[in-house]
Amino acid sequence: MKRREYALLILVNLFFFVIAFSFDSLREVSKGILSIINQSDLLITDYIAVGGVGAAFFNAGLVGAGIIFLYFINKLEINGALIAAYFTTVGFSLFGKNIVNIWPTIIGVYIFSLFNKDKFKNYILIALFGTTLSPAVVELAFLNILGKVPGLMLGIGIAGFIGFILPPIAKYSLKLHQGYCLYNMGLAGGLIATMMMSKFRAFGIDFERRLILSTGNNQMFTFIFLSLFVLLVVFALIIDEEAIKQYTCILKTTGRLYMDYYTDFGVGATLFNMGTMGILFVVYVLGIKGELTGPVLGAILTIVGFGALGKHLINTIPVLIGTYISAYLNIWEINSQSIILASLFGTNLAPIAGEFGWFAGIIAGFFHVSVVMNMSYLHGGLNLYNNGFAGGIVAIVLVPILSAIMRKKVEYKY
């Protein structure tokens, strides 16, 4: 294990703590964290609105520290997948995941590794991405049907069981979309959450829809996050004189899972790609006069993370164009939070553009918006990777059609 490879994640994590205490005092952060932990976490719950800027970013820092600790004690060498898992989980720690609700699912995956007589480090990615179902931990407690404590215990048990069954479902869901949906766990989690909500509703249990969002922070977050992403680009150029050359190689890849840019093209090219992706999507949100809320920042951080595992400018822009066209022609406002999130997270279909071309990517983005707007009812907001669920469905339908028309073999090689 090369410990210096952890430097990037540690520095980014310190960045979140610095933000937290730049805006709020320790007392305000502590109070905000308690508010976040005691809230329902269903889509969409913006922790910046719930607990304040300081608490939201402190929560992200705590979750990030936990992830780095898991990597370290399992002696993992940093690669693109681990970077993507870190940025995604930390990004969602601004809306839906917190330092308390992520652990039952992770423990469930750990128990599965013991059951399978395998090392937990081989399941780390499933455990972290599997925290998409973290809202299940506390949601039954808020219904007060069984009482708060029994409901919480049941929620923890359900989340642990979900973690236990996630590995085989995640492996099979990858076969369904053949690696053309980068958010594979969104599909796996969506299928589980849909079955779970179907059974809840059969017993008369349902959850209220949520839309809690922060506003008015564009100027502040624009400065903070553009600075971070520009620093990634500058740092890439400083540490690797071959960064631009290797970056051009990244732009030629399809992005299909699991295409590891960190391992294949080096640290410099990967950081350059991550930084440029972050800059592009911050500018996009501002360009359509959208709000940089907790969920939007989480989406951008997820995109940046997958800049190490499948996404780059060439394969994401066509999908983004498709989502923009769809929103423009349909009934939704282009700068509404739901559409912005669909546009950003819709880039999970980037491998379709990378494999089948720009027009196919535009089609994928076009259909993704309409599909994702109808998916949250199925899982009741329990699956935080709603766009991953929708993206998986779109890929399952489009990929065989495109493969047949273009006469390309797409069988996934494990």
PDB file of N, CA and C in Angstrom, residues 162-258:
ATOM      1  N   ILE A 162     -30.392  -5.504   3.959  1.00  0.00           N
ATOM      2  CA  ILE A 162     -30.165  -4.987   2.600  1.00  0.00           C
ATOM      3  C   ILE A 162     -28.681  -5.099   2.237  1.00  0.00           C
ATOM      4  N   GLY A 163     -27.821  -4.707   3.174  1.00  0.00           N
ATOM      5  CA  GLY A 163     -26.391  -4.821   2.930  1.00  0.00           C
ATOM      6  C   GLY A 163     -25.966  -6.242   2.665  1.00  0.00           C
ATOM      7  N   PHE A 164     -26.587  -7.181   3.371  1.00  0.00           N
ATOM      8  CA  PHE A 164     -26.242  -8.597   3.215  1.00  0.00           C
ATOM      9  C   PHE A 164     -26.605  -9.126   1.826  1.00  0.00           C
ATOM     10  N   ILE A 165     -27.730  -8.673   1.277  1.00  0.00           N
ATOM     11  CA  ILE A 165     -28.167  -9.200  -0.023  1.00  0.00           C
ATOM     12  C   ILE A 165     -27.684  -8.370  -1.207  1.00  0.00           C
ATOM     13  N   LEU A 166     -27.056  -7.219  -0.936  1.00  0.00           N
ATOM     14  CA  LEU A 166     -26.613  -6.345  -2.020  1.00  0.00           C
ATOM     15  C   LEU A 166     -25.563  -6.956  -2.949  1.00  0.00           C
ATOM     16  N   PRO A 167     -24.522  -7.618  -2.443  1.00  0.00           N
ATOM     17  CA  PRO A 167     -23.462  -8.102  -3.339  1.00  0.00           C
ATOM     18  C   PRO A 167     -23.940  -8.959  -4.503  1.00  0.00           C
ATOM     19  N   PRO A 168     -24.766  -9.993  -4.273  1.00  0.00           N
ATOM     20  CA  PRO A 168     -25.212 -10.783  -5.434  1.00  0.00           C
ATOM     21  C   PRO A 168     -26.114  -9.990  -6.385  1.00  0.00           C
ATOM     22  N   ILE A 169     -26.946  -9.092  -5.845  1.00  0.00           N
ATOM     23  CA  ILE A 169     -27.826  -8.302  -6.705  1.00  0.00           C
ATOM     24  C   ILE A 169     -27.018  -7.303  -7.524  1.00  0.00           C
ATOM     25  N   ALA A 170     -26.006  -6.694  -6.900  1.00  0.00           N
ATOM     26  CA  ALA A 170     -25.151  -5.741  -7.617  1.00  0.00           C
ATOM     27  C   ALA A 170     -24.423  -6.424  -8.766  1.00  0.00           C
ATOM     28  N   LYS A 171     -23.950  -7.630  -8.527  1.00  0.00           N
ATOM     29  CA  LYS A 171     -23.241  -8.376  -9.575  1.00  0.00           C
ATOM     30  C   LYS A 171     -24.182  -8.695 -10.736  1.00  0.00           C
ATOM     31  N   TYR A 172     -25.410  -9.071 -10.407  1.00  0.00           N
ATOM     32  CA  TYR A 172     -26.347  -9.429 -11.464  1.00  0.00           C
ATOM     33  C   TYR A 172     -26.838  -8.204 -12.222  1.00  0.00           C
ATOM     34  N   SER A 173     -27.023  -7.078 -11.526  1.00  0.00           N
ATOM     35  CA  SER A 173     -27.511  -5.871 -12.199  1.00  0.00           C
ATOM     36  C   SER A 173     -26.494  -5.373 -13.213  1.00  0.00           C
ATOM     37  N   LEU A 174     -25.219  -5.641 -12.950  1.00  0.00           N
ATOM     38  CA  LEU A 174     -24.176  -5.270 -13.905  1.00  0.00           C
ATOM     39  C   LEU A 174     -24.338  -6.032 -15.216  1.00  0.00           C
ATOM     40  N   LYS A 175     -24.789  -7.262 -15.109  1.00  0.00           N
ATOM     41  CA  LYS A 175     -25.050  -8.052 -16.314  1.00  0.00           C
ATOM     42  C   LYS A 175     -26.207  -7.463 -17.121  1.00  0.00           C
ATOM     43  N   LEU A 176     -27.169  -6.890 -16.418  1.00  0.00           N
ATOM     44  CA  LEU A 176     -28.362  -6.375 -17.096  1.00  0.00           C
ATOM     45  C   LEU A 176     -28.040  -5.210 -18.024  1.00  0.00           C
ATOM     46  N   HIS A 177     -27.226  -4.265 -17.529  1.00  0.00           N
ATOM     47  CA  HIS A 177     -26.926  -3.093 -18.370  1.00  0.00           C
ATOM     48  C   HIS A 177     -25.561  -3.169 -19.037  1.00  0.00           C
ATOM     49  N   GLN A 178     -24.808  -4.258 -18.749  1.00  0.00           N
ATOM     50  CA  GLN A 178     -23.544  -4.524 -19.436  1.00  0.00           C
ATOM     51  C   GLN A 178     -22.480  -3.442 -19.257  1.00  0.00           C
ATOM     52  N   GLY A 179     -22.538  -2.751 -18.118  1.00  0.00           N
ATOM     53  CA  GLY A 179     -21.511  -1.755 -17.824  1.00  0.00           C
ATOM     54  C   GLY A 179     -21.745  -0.395 -18.450  1.00  0.00           C
ATOM     55  N   TYR A 180     -22.925  -0.176 -19.041  1.00  0.00           N
ATOM     56  CA  TYR A 180     -23.211   1.106 -19.697  1.00  0.00           C
ATOM     57  C   TYR A 180     -23.922   2.101 -18.786  1.00  0.00           C
ATOM     58  N   CYS A 181     -24.228   1.680 -17.569  1.00  0.00           N
ATOM     59  CA  CYS A 181     -24.739   2.586 -16.534  1.00  0.00           C
ATOM     60  C   CYS A 181     -23.675   2.637 -15.448  1.00  0.00           C
ATOM     61  N   LEU A 182     -23.045   3.790 -15.259  1.00  0.00           N
ATOM     62  CA  LEU A 182     -21.947   3.895 -14.304  1.00  0.00           C
ATOM     63  C   LEU A 182     -22.417   3.765 -12.857  1.00  0.00           C
ATOM     64  N   TYR A 183     -23.679   4.110 -12.603  1.00  0.00           N
ATOM     65  CA  TYR A 183     -24.203   4.016 -11.237  1.00  0.00           C
ATOM     66  C   TYR A 183     -24.905   2.680 -11.057  1.00  0.00           C
ATOM     67  N   ASN A 184     -24.140   1.613 -11.141  1.00  0.00           N
ATOM     68  CA  ASN A 184     -24.698   0.264 -11.076  1.00  0.00           C
ATOM     69  C   ASN A 184     -25.491   0.031  -9.796  1.00  0.00           C
ATOM     70  N   MET A 185     -24.991   0.560  -8.681  1.00  0.00           N
ATOM     71  CA  MET A 185     -25.683   0.338  -7.418  1.00  0.00           C
ATOM     72  C   MET A 185     -27.021   1.067  -7.366  1.00  0.00           C
ATOM     73  N   GLY A 186     -27.194   2.084  -8.181  1.00  0.00           N
ATOM     74  CA  GLY A 186     -28.490   2.751  -8.253  1.00  0.00           C
ATOM     75  C   GLY A 186     -29.563   1.813  -8.768  1.00  0.00           C
ATOM     76  N   LEU A 187     -29.195   0.988  -9.756  1.00  0.00           N
ATOM     77  CA  LEU A 187     -30.143   0.001 -10.284  1.00  0.00           C
ATOM     78  C   LEU A 187     -30.409  -1.082  -9.253  1.00  0.00           C
ATOM     79  N   ALA A 188     -29.342  -1.613  -8.657  1.00  0.00           N
ATOM     80  CA  ALA A 188     -29.507  -2.662  -7.650  1.00  0.00           C
ATOM     81  C   ALA A 188     -30.315  -2.156  -6.465  1.00  0.00           C
ATOM     82  N   GLY A 189     -29.962  -0.974  -5.978  1.00  0.00           N
ATOM     83  CA  GLY A 189     -30.677  -0.401  -4.842  1.00  0.00           C
ATOM     84  C   GLY A 189     -32.113  -0.060  -5.175  1.00  0.00           C
ATOM     85  N   GLY A 190     -32.341   0.406  -6.395  1.00  0.00           N
ATOM     86  CA  GLY A 190     -33.697   0.740  -6.823  1.00  0.00           C
ATOM     87  C   GLY A 190     -34.599  -0.473  -6.867  1.00  0.00           C
ATOM     88  N   LEU A 191     -34.065  -1.593  -7.328  1.00  0.00           N
ATOM     89  CA  LEU A 191     -34.855  -2.834  -7.387  1.00  0.00           C
ATOM     90  C   LEU A 191     -35.214  -3.304  -5.988  1.00  0.00           C
ATOM     91  N   ILE A 192     -34.242  -3.256  -5.083  1.00  0.00           N
ATOM     92  CA  ILE A 192     -34.509  -3.666  -3.697  1.00  0.00           C
ATOM     93  C   ILE A 192     -35.520  -2.731  -3.040  1.00  0.00           C
ATOM     94  N   ALA A 193     -35.309  -1.419  -3.195  1.00  0.00           N
ATOM     95  CA  ALA A 193     -36.192  -0.436  -2.556  1.00  0.00           C
ATOM     96  C   ALA A 193     -37.609  -0.515  -3.112  1.00  0.00           C
ATOM     97  N   THR A 194     -37.737  -0.816  -4.406  1.00  0.00           N
ATOM     98  CA  THR A 194     -39.065  -0.941  -5.009  1.00  0.00           C
ATOM     99  C   THR A 194     -39.823  -2.120  -4.414  1.00  0.00           C
ATOM    100  N   MET A 195     -39.123  -3.246  -4.258  1.00  0.00           N
ATOM    101  CA  MET A 195     -39.773  -4.404  -3.629  1.00  0.00           C
ATOM    102  C   MET A 195     -40.136  -4.095  -2.176  1.00  0.00           C
ATOM    103  N   MET A 196     -39.245  -3.411  -1.480  1.00  0.00           N
ATOM    104  CA  MET A 196     -39.488  -3.081  -0.084  1.00  0.00           C
ATOM    105  C   MET A 196     -40.684  -2.148   0.066  1.00  0.00           C
ATOM    106  N   MET A 197     -40.741  -1.094  -0.774  1.00  0.00           N
ATOM    107  CA  MET A 197     -41.854  -0.153  -0.693  1.00  0.00           C
ATOM    108  C   MET A 197     -43.167  -0.807  -1.097  1.00  0.00           C
ATOM    109  N   SER A 198     -43.115  -1.744  -2.028  1.00  0.00           N
ATOM    110  CA  SER A 198     -44.329  -2.459  -2.435  1.00  0.00           C
ATOM    111  C   SER A 198     -44.909  -3.221  -1.246  1.00  0.00           C
ATOM    112  N   LYS A 199     -44.048  -3.841  -0.477  1.00  0.00           N
ATOM    113  CA  LYS A 199     -44.514  -4.576   0.705  1.00  0.00           C
ATOM    114  C   LYS A 199     -44.985  -3.614   1.799  1.00  0.00           C
ATOM    115  N   PHE A 200     -44.270  -2.510   2.001  1.00  0.00           N
ATOM    116  CA  PHE A 200     -44.719  -1.516   2.977  1.00  0.00           C
ATOM    117  C   PHE A 200     -46.122  -1.025   2.638  1.00  0.00           C
ATOM    118  N   ARG A 201     -46.325  -0.695   1.373  1.00  0.00           N
ATOM    119  CA  ARG A 201     -47.639  -0.172   0.956  1.00  0.00           C
ATOM    120  C   ARG A 201     -48.731  -1.214   1.081  1.00  0.00           C
ATOM    121  N   ALA A 202     -48.358  -2.487   0.953  1.00  0.00           N
ATOM    122  CA  ALA A 202     -49.341  -3.554   1.141  1.00  0.00           C
ATOM    123  C   ALA A 202     -49.838  -3.601   2.581  1.00  0.00           C
ATOM    124  N   PHE A 203     -49.011  -3.119   3.507  1.00  0.00           N
ATOM    125  CA  PHE A 203     -49.400  -3.037   4.915  1.00  0.00           C
ATOM    126  C   PHE A 203     -49.925  -1.653   5.281  1.00  0.00           C
ATOM    127  N   GLY A 204     -50.131  -0.813   4.274  1.00  0.00           N
ATOM    128  CA  GLY A 204     -50.660   0.521   4.525  1.00  0.00           C
ATOM    129  C   GLY A 204     -49.623   1.525   4.969  1.00  0.00           C
ATOM    130  N   ILE A 205     -48.351   1.203   4.779  1.00  0.00           N
ATOM    131  CA  ILE A 205     -47.262   2.099   5.188  1.00  0.00           C
ATOM    132  C   ILE A 205     -46.737   2.842   3.969  1.00  0.00           C
ATOM    133  N   ASP A 206     -46.687   4.154   4.047  1.00  0.00           N
ATOM    134  CA  ASP A 206     -46.120   4.953   2.954  1.00  0.00           C
ATOM    135  C   ASP A 206     -45.379   6.138   3.563  1.00  0.00           C
ATOM    136  N   PHE A 207     -44.507   6.723   2.782  1.00  0.00           N
ATOM    137  CA  PHE A 207     -43.707   7.844   3.263  1.00  0.00           C
ATOM    138  C   PHE A 207     -44.085   9.113   2.521  1.00  0.00           C
ATOM    139  N   GLU A 208     -44.096  10.225   3.245  1.00  0.00           N
ATOM    140  CA  GLU A 208     -44.398  11.506   2.622  1.00  0.00           C
ATOM    141  C   GLU A 208     -43.249  11.952   1.721  1.00  0.00           C
ATOM    142  N   ARG A 209     -43.635  12.524   0.577  1.00  0.00           N
ATOM    143  CA  ARG A 209     -42.596  13.060  -0.315  1.00  0.00           C
ATOM    144  C   ARG A 209     -41.936  14.266   0.356  1.00  0.00           C
ATOM    145  N   ARG A 210     -40.639  14.441   0.073  1.00  0.00           N
ATOM    146  CA  ARG A 210     -39.894  15.547   0.690  1.00  0.00           C
ATOM    147  C   ARG A 210     -39.188  16.366  -0.385  1.00  0.00           C
ATOM    148  N   LEU A 211     -39.142  17.668  -0.185  1.00  0.00           N
ATOM    149  CA  LEU A 211     -38.373  18.557  -1.049  1.00  0.00           C
ATOM    150  C   LEU A 211     -37.893  19.729  -0.183  1.00  0.00           C
ATOM    151  N   ILE A 212     -36.798  19.491   0.543  1.00  0.00           N
ATOM    152  CA  ILE A 212     -36.225  20.504   1.412  1.00  0.00           C
ATOM    153  C   ILE A 212     -34.923  20.967   0.782  1.00  0.00           C
ATOM    154  N   LEU A 213     -34.865  22.234   0.402  1.00  0.00           N
ATOM    155  CA  LEU A 213     -33.718  22.749  -0.336  1.00  0.00           C
ATOM    156  C   LEU A 213     -33.224  24.068   0.247  1.00  0.00           C
ATOM    157  N   SER A 214     -31.916  24.275   0.170  1.00  0.00           N
ATOM    158  CA  SER A 214     -31.323  25.553   0.552  1.00  0.00           C
ATOM    159  C   SER A 214     -31.274  26.459  -0.676  1.00  0.00           C
ATOM    160  N   THR A 215     -31.236  27.747  -0.463  1.00  0.00           N
ATOM    161  CA  THR A 215     -31.168  28.699  -1.578  1.00  0.00           C
ATOM    162  C   THR A 215     -30.250  29.864  -1.208  1.00  0.00           C
ATOM    163  N   GLY A 216     -29.877  30.625  -2.217  1.00  0.00           N
ATOM    164  CA  GLY A 216     -29.142  31.866  -1.995  1.00  0.00           C
ATOM    165  C   GLY A 216     -27.659  31.730  -1.721  1.00  0.00           C
ATOM    166  N   ASN A 217     -27.075  30.573  -2.043  1.00  0.00           N
ATOM    167  CA  ASN A 217     -25.657  30.351  -1.742  1.00  0.00           C
ATOM    168  C   ASN A 217     -24.773  30.275  -2.987  1.00  0.00           C
ATOM    169  N   ASN A 218     -25.292  30.677  -4.120  1.00  0.00           N
ATOM    170  CA  ASN A 218     -24.549  30.508  -5.372  1.00  0.00           C
ATOM    171  C   ASN A 218     -23.183  31.189  -5.372  1.00  0.00           C
ATOM    172  N   GLN A 219     -23.140  32.442  -4.954  1.00  0.00           N
ATOM    173  CA  GLN A 219     -21.881  33.180  -5.004  1.00  0.00           C
ATOM    174  C   GLN A 219     -20.814  32.520  -4.140  1.00  0.00           C
ATOM    175  N   MET A 220     -21.205  32.138  -2.952  1.00  0.00           N
ATOM    176  CA  MET A 220     -20.279  31.513  -2.012  1.00  0.00           C
ATOM    177  C   MET A 220     -19.773  30.160  -2.526  1.00  0.00           C
ATOM    178  N   PHE A 221     -20.709  29.306  -2.947  1.00  0.00           N
ATOM    179  CA  PHE A 221     -20.311  27.966  -3.388  1.00  0.00           C
ATOM    180  C   PHE A 221     -19.585  27.991  -4.737  1.00  0.00           C
ATOM    181  N   THR A 222     -19.909  28.959  -5.573  1.00  0.00           N
ATOM    182  CA  THR A 222     -19.192  29.091  -6.847  1.00  0.00           C
ATOM    183  C   THR A 222     -17.714  29.348  -6.591  1.00  0.00           C
ATOM    184  N   PHE A 223     -17.434  30.277  -5.703  1.00  0.00           N
ATOM    185  CA  PHE A 223     -16.038  30.594  -5.381  1.00  0.00           C
ATOM    186  C   PHE A 223     -15.331  29.386  -4.764  1.00  0.00           C
ATOM    187  N   ILE A 224     -15.985  28.739  -3.804  1.00  0.00           N
ATOM    188  CA  ILE A 224     -15.361  27.625  -3.077  1.00  0.00           C
ATOM    189  C   ILE A 224     -15.057  26.457  -4.003  1.00  0.00           C
ATOM    190  N   PHE A 225     -16.053  26.051  -4.783  1.00  0.00           N
ATOM    191  CA  PHE A 225     -15.878  24.827  -5.563  1.00  0.00           C
ATOM    192  C   PHE A 225     -15.116  25.048  -6.863  1.00  0.00           C
ATOM    193  N   LEU A 226     -15.263  26.192  -7.484  1.00  0.00           N
ATOM    194  CA  LEU A 226     -14.417  26.466  -8.646  1.00  0.00           C
ATOM    195  C   LEU A 226     -12.953  26.543  -8.226  1.00  0.00           C
ATOM    196  N   SER A 227     -12.701  27.082  -7.041  1.00  0.00           N
ATOM    197  CA  SER A 227     -11.323  27.132  -6.532  1.00  0.00           C
ATOM    198  C   SER A 227     -10.778  25.720  -6.353  1.00  0.00           C
ATOM    199  N   LEU A 228     -11.598  24.841  -5.777  1.00  0.00           N
ATOM    200  CA  LEU A 228     -11.175  23.451  -5.575  1.00  0.00           C
ATOM    201  C   LEU A 228     -10.853  22.766  -6.899  1.00  0.00           C
ATOM    202  N   PHE A 229     -11.740  22.925  -7.876  1.00  0.00           N
ATOM    203  CA  PHE A 229     -11.556  22.223  -9.144  1.00  0.00           C
ATOM    204  C   PHE A 229     -10.398  22.806  -9.962  1.00  0.00           C
ATOM    205  N   VAL A 230     -10.221  24.109  -9.890  1.00  0.00           N
ATOM    206  CA  VAL A 230      -9.071  24.728 -10.567  1.00  0.00           C
ATOM    207  C   VAL A 230      -7.776  24.246  -9.930  1.00  0.00           C
ATOM    208  N   LEU A 231      -7.786  24.104  -8.608  1.00  0.00           N
ATOM    209  CA  LEU A 231      -6.607  23.596  -7.914  1.00  0.00           C
ATOM    210  C   LEU A 231      -6.275  22.167  -8.357  1.00  0.00           C
ATOM    211  N   LEU A 232      -7.286  21.346  -8.582  1.00  0.00           N
ATOM    212  CA  LEU A 232      -7.051  19.989  -9.072  1.00  0.00           C
ATOM    213  C   LEU A 232      -6.348  20.021 -10.428  1.00  0.00           C
ATOM    214  N   VAL A 233      -6.802  20.911 -11.312  1.00  0.00           N
ATOM    215  CA  VAL A 233      -6.199  21.039 -12.643  1.00  0.00           C
ATOM    216  C   VAL A 233      -4.753  21.518 -12.536  1.00  0.00           C
ATOM    217  N   VAL A 234      -4.547  22.557 -11.738  1.00  0.00           N
ATOM    218  CA  VAL A 234      -3.194  23.115 -11.581  1.00  0.00           C
ATOM    219  C   VAL A 234      -2.257  22.087 -10.958  1.00  0.00           C
ATOM    220  N   PHE A 235      -2.733  21.397  -9.929  1.00  0.00           N
ATOM    221  CA  PHE A 235      -1.921  20.385  -9.259  1.00  0.00           C
ATOM    222  C   PHE A 235      -1.562  19.261 -10.228  1.00  0.00           C
ATOM    223  N   ALA A 236      -2.513  18.874 -11.083  1.00  0.00           N
ATOM    224  CA  ALA A 236      -2.257  17.827 -12.069  1.00  0.00           C
ATOM    225  C   ALA A 236      -1.116  18.217 -12.997  1.00  0.00           C
ATOM    226  N   LEU A 237      -1.125  19.461 -13.440  1.00  0.00           N
ATOM    227  CA  LEU A 237      -0.086  19.942 -14.365  1.00  0.00           C
ATOM    228  C   LEU A 237       1.273  20.057 -13.680  1.00  0.00           C
ATOM    229  N   ILE A 238       1.259  20.340 -12.392  1.00  0.00           N
ATOM    230  CA  ILE A 238       2.516  20.481 -11.651  1.00  0.00           C
ATOM    231  C   ILE A 238       3.184  19.125 -11.419  1.00  0.00           C
ATOM    232  N   ILE A 239       2.399  18.134 -11.030  1.00  0.00           N
ATOM    233  CA  ILE A 239       2.990  16.846 -10.638  1.00  0.00           C
ATOM    234  C   ILE A 239       3.274  15.928 -11.818  1.00  0.00           C
ATOM    235  N   ASP A 240       2.670  16.204 -12.978  1.00  0.00           N
ATOM    236  CA  ASP A 240       2.832  15.291 -14.110  1.00  0.00           C
ATOM    237  C   ASP A 240       2.918  16.079 -15.411  1.00  0.00           C
ATOM    238  N   GLU A 241       4.087  16.120 -15.997  1.00  0.00           N
ATOM    239  CA  GLU A 241       4.265  16.852 -17.251  1.00  0.00           C
ATOM    240  C   GLU A 241       3.610  16.138 -18.433  1.00  0.00           C
ATOM    241  N   GLU A 242       3.243  14.872 -18.216  1.00  0.00           N
ATOM    242  CA  GLU A 242       2.555  14.101 -19.254  1.00  0.00           C
ATOM    243  C   GLU A 242       1.038  14.149 -19.084  1.00  0.00           C
ATOM    244  N   ALA A 243       0.547  14.971 -18.162  1.00  0.00           N
ATOM    245  CA  ALA A 243      -0.882  14.974 -17.822  1.00  0.00           C
ATOM    246  C   ALA A 243      -1.774  15.242 -19.033  1.00  0.00           C
ATOM    247  N   ILE A 244      -1.434  16.257 -19.826  1.00  0.00           N
ATOM    248  CA  ILE A 244      -2.268  16.612 -20.979  1.00  0.00           C
ATOM    249  C   ILE A 244      -2.244  15.498 -22.025  1.00  0.00           C
ATOM    250  N   LYS A 245      -1.070  14.944 -22.260  1.00  0.00           N
ATOM    251  CA  LYS A 245      -0.943  13.861 -23.239  1.00  0.00           C
ATOM    252  C   LYS A 245      -1.781  12.655 -22.822  1.00  0.00           C
ATOM    253  N   GLN A 246      -1.693  12.282 -21.557  1.00  0.00           N
ATOM    254  CA  GLN A 246      -2.477  11.149 -21.063  1.00  0.00           C
ATOM    255  C   GLN A 246      -3.970  11.483 -21.009  1.00  0.00           C
ATOM    256  N   TYR A 247      -4.273  12.753 -20.758  1.00  0.00           N
ATOM    257  CA  TYR A 247      -5.675  13.183 -20.736  1.00  0.00           C
ATOM    258  C   TYR A 247      -6.327  12.990 -22.098  1.00  0.00           C
ATOM    259  N   THR A 248      -5.590  13.265 -23.171  1.00  0.00           N
ATOM    260  CA  THR A 248      -6.135  13.050 -24.516  1.00  0.00           C
ATOM    261  C   THR A 248      -6.435  11.569 -24.747  1.00  0.00           C
ATOM    262  N   CYS A 249      -5.688  10.705 -24.080  1.00  0.00           N
ATOM    263  CA  CYS A 249      -5.971   9.265 -24.169  1.00  0.00           C
ATOM    264  C   CYS A 249      -7.264   8.919 -23.432  1.00  0.00           C
ATOM    265  N   ILE A 250      -7.484   9.584 -22.291  1.00  0.00           N
ATOM    266  CA  ILE A 250      -8.734   9.375 -21.548  1.00  0.00           C
ATOM    267  C   ILE A 250      -9.930   9.733 -22.417  1.00  0.00           C
ATOM    268  N   LEU A 251      -9.819  10.822 -23.180  1.00  0.00           N
ATOM    269  CA  LEU A 251     -10.923  11.292 -24.010  1.00  0.00           C
ATOM    270  C   LEU A 251     -11.296  10.310 -25.123  1.00  0.00           C
ATOM    271  N   LYS A 252     -10.421   9.351 -25.390  1.00  0.00           N
ATOM    272  CA  LYS A 252     -10.688   8.364 -26.443  1.00  0.00           C
ATOM    273  C   LYS A 252     -11.361   7.104 -25.901  1.00  0.00           C
ATOM    274  N   THR A 253     -11.529   7.015 -24.588  1.00  0.00           N
ATOM    275  CA  THR A 253     -12.121   5.821 -23.994  1.00  0.00           C
ATOM    276  C   THR A 253     -13.646   5.899 -24.012  1.00  0.00           C
ATOM    277  N   THR A 254     -14.294   4.736 -23.927  1.00  0.00           N
ATOM    278  CA  THR A 254     -15.763   4.691 -23.899  1.00  0.00           C
ATOM    279  C   THR A 254     -16.302   5.055 -22.520  1.00  0.00           C
ATOM    280  N   GLY A 255     -15.528   4.718 -21.472  1.00  0.00           N
ATOM    281  CA  GLY A 255     -15.981   4.972 -20.108  1.00  0.00           C
ATOM    282  C   GLY A 255     -16.762   3.836 -19.497  1.00  0.00           C
ATOM    283  N   ARG A 256     -16.874   2.731 -20.190  1.00  0.00           N
ATOM    284  CA  ARG A 256     -17.660   1.600 -19.715  1.00  0.00           C
ATOM    285  C   ARG A 256     -17.066   1.017 -18.433  1.00  0.00           C
ATOM    286  N   LEU A 257     -17.936   0.631 -17.497  1.00  0.00           N
ATOM    287  CA  LEU A 257     -17.464   0.025 -16.250  1.00  0.00           C
ATOM    288  C   LEU A 257     -16.637  -1.222 -16.524  1.00  0.00           C
ATOM    289  N   TYR A 258     -15.558  -1.446 -15.806  1.00  0.00           N
ATOM    290  CA  TYR A 258     -14.868  -0.544 -14.884  1.00  0.00           C
ATOM    291  C   TYR A 258     -13.609  -0.049 -15.580  1.00  0.00           C
TER     292      TYR A 258
END
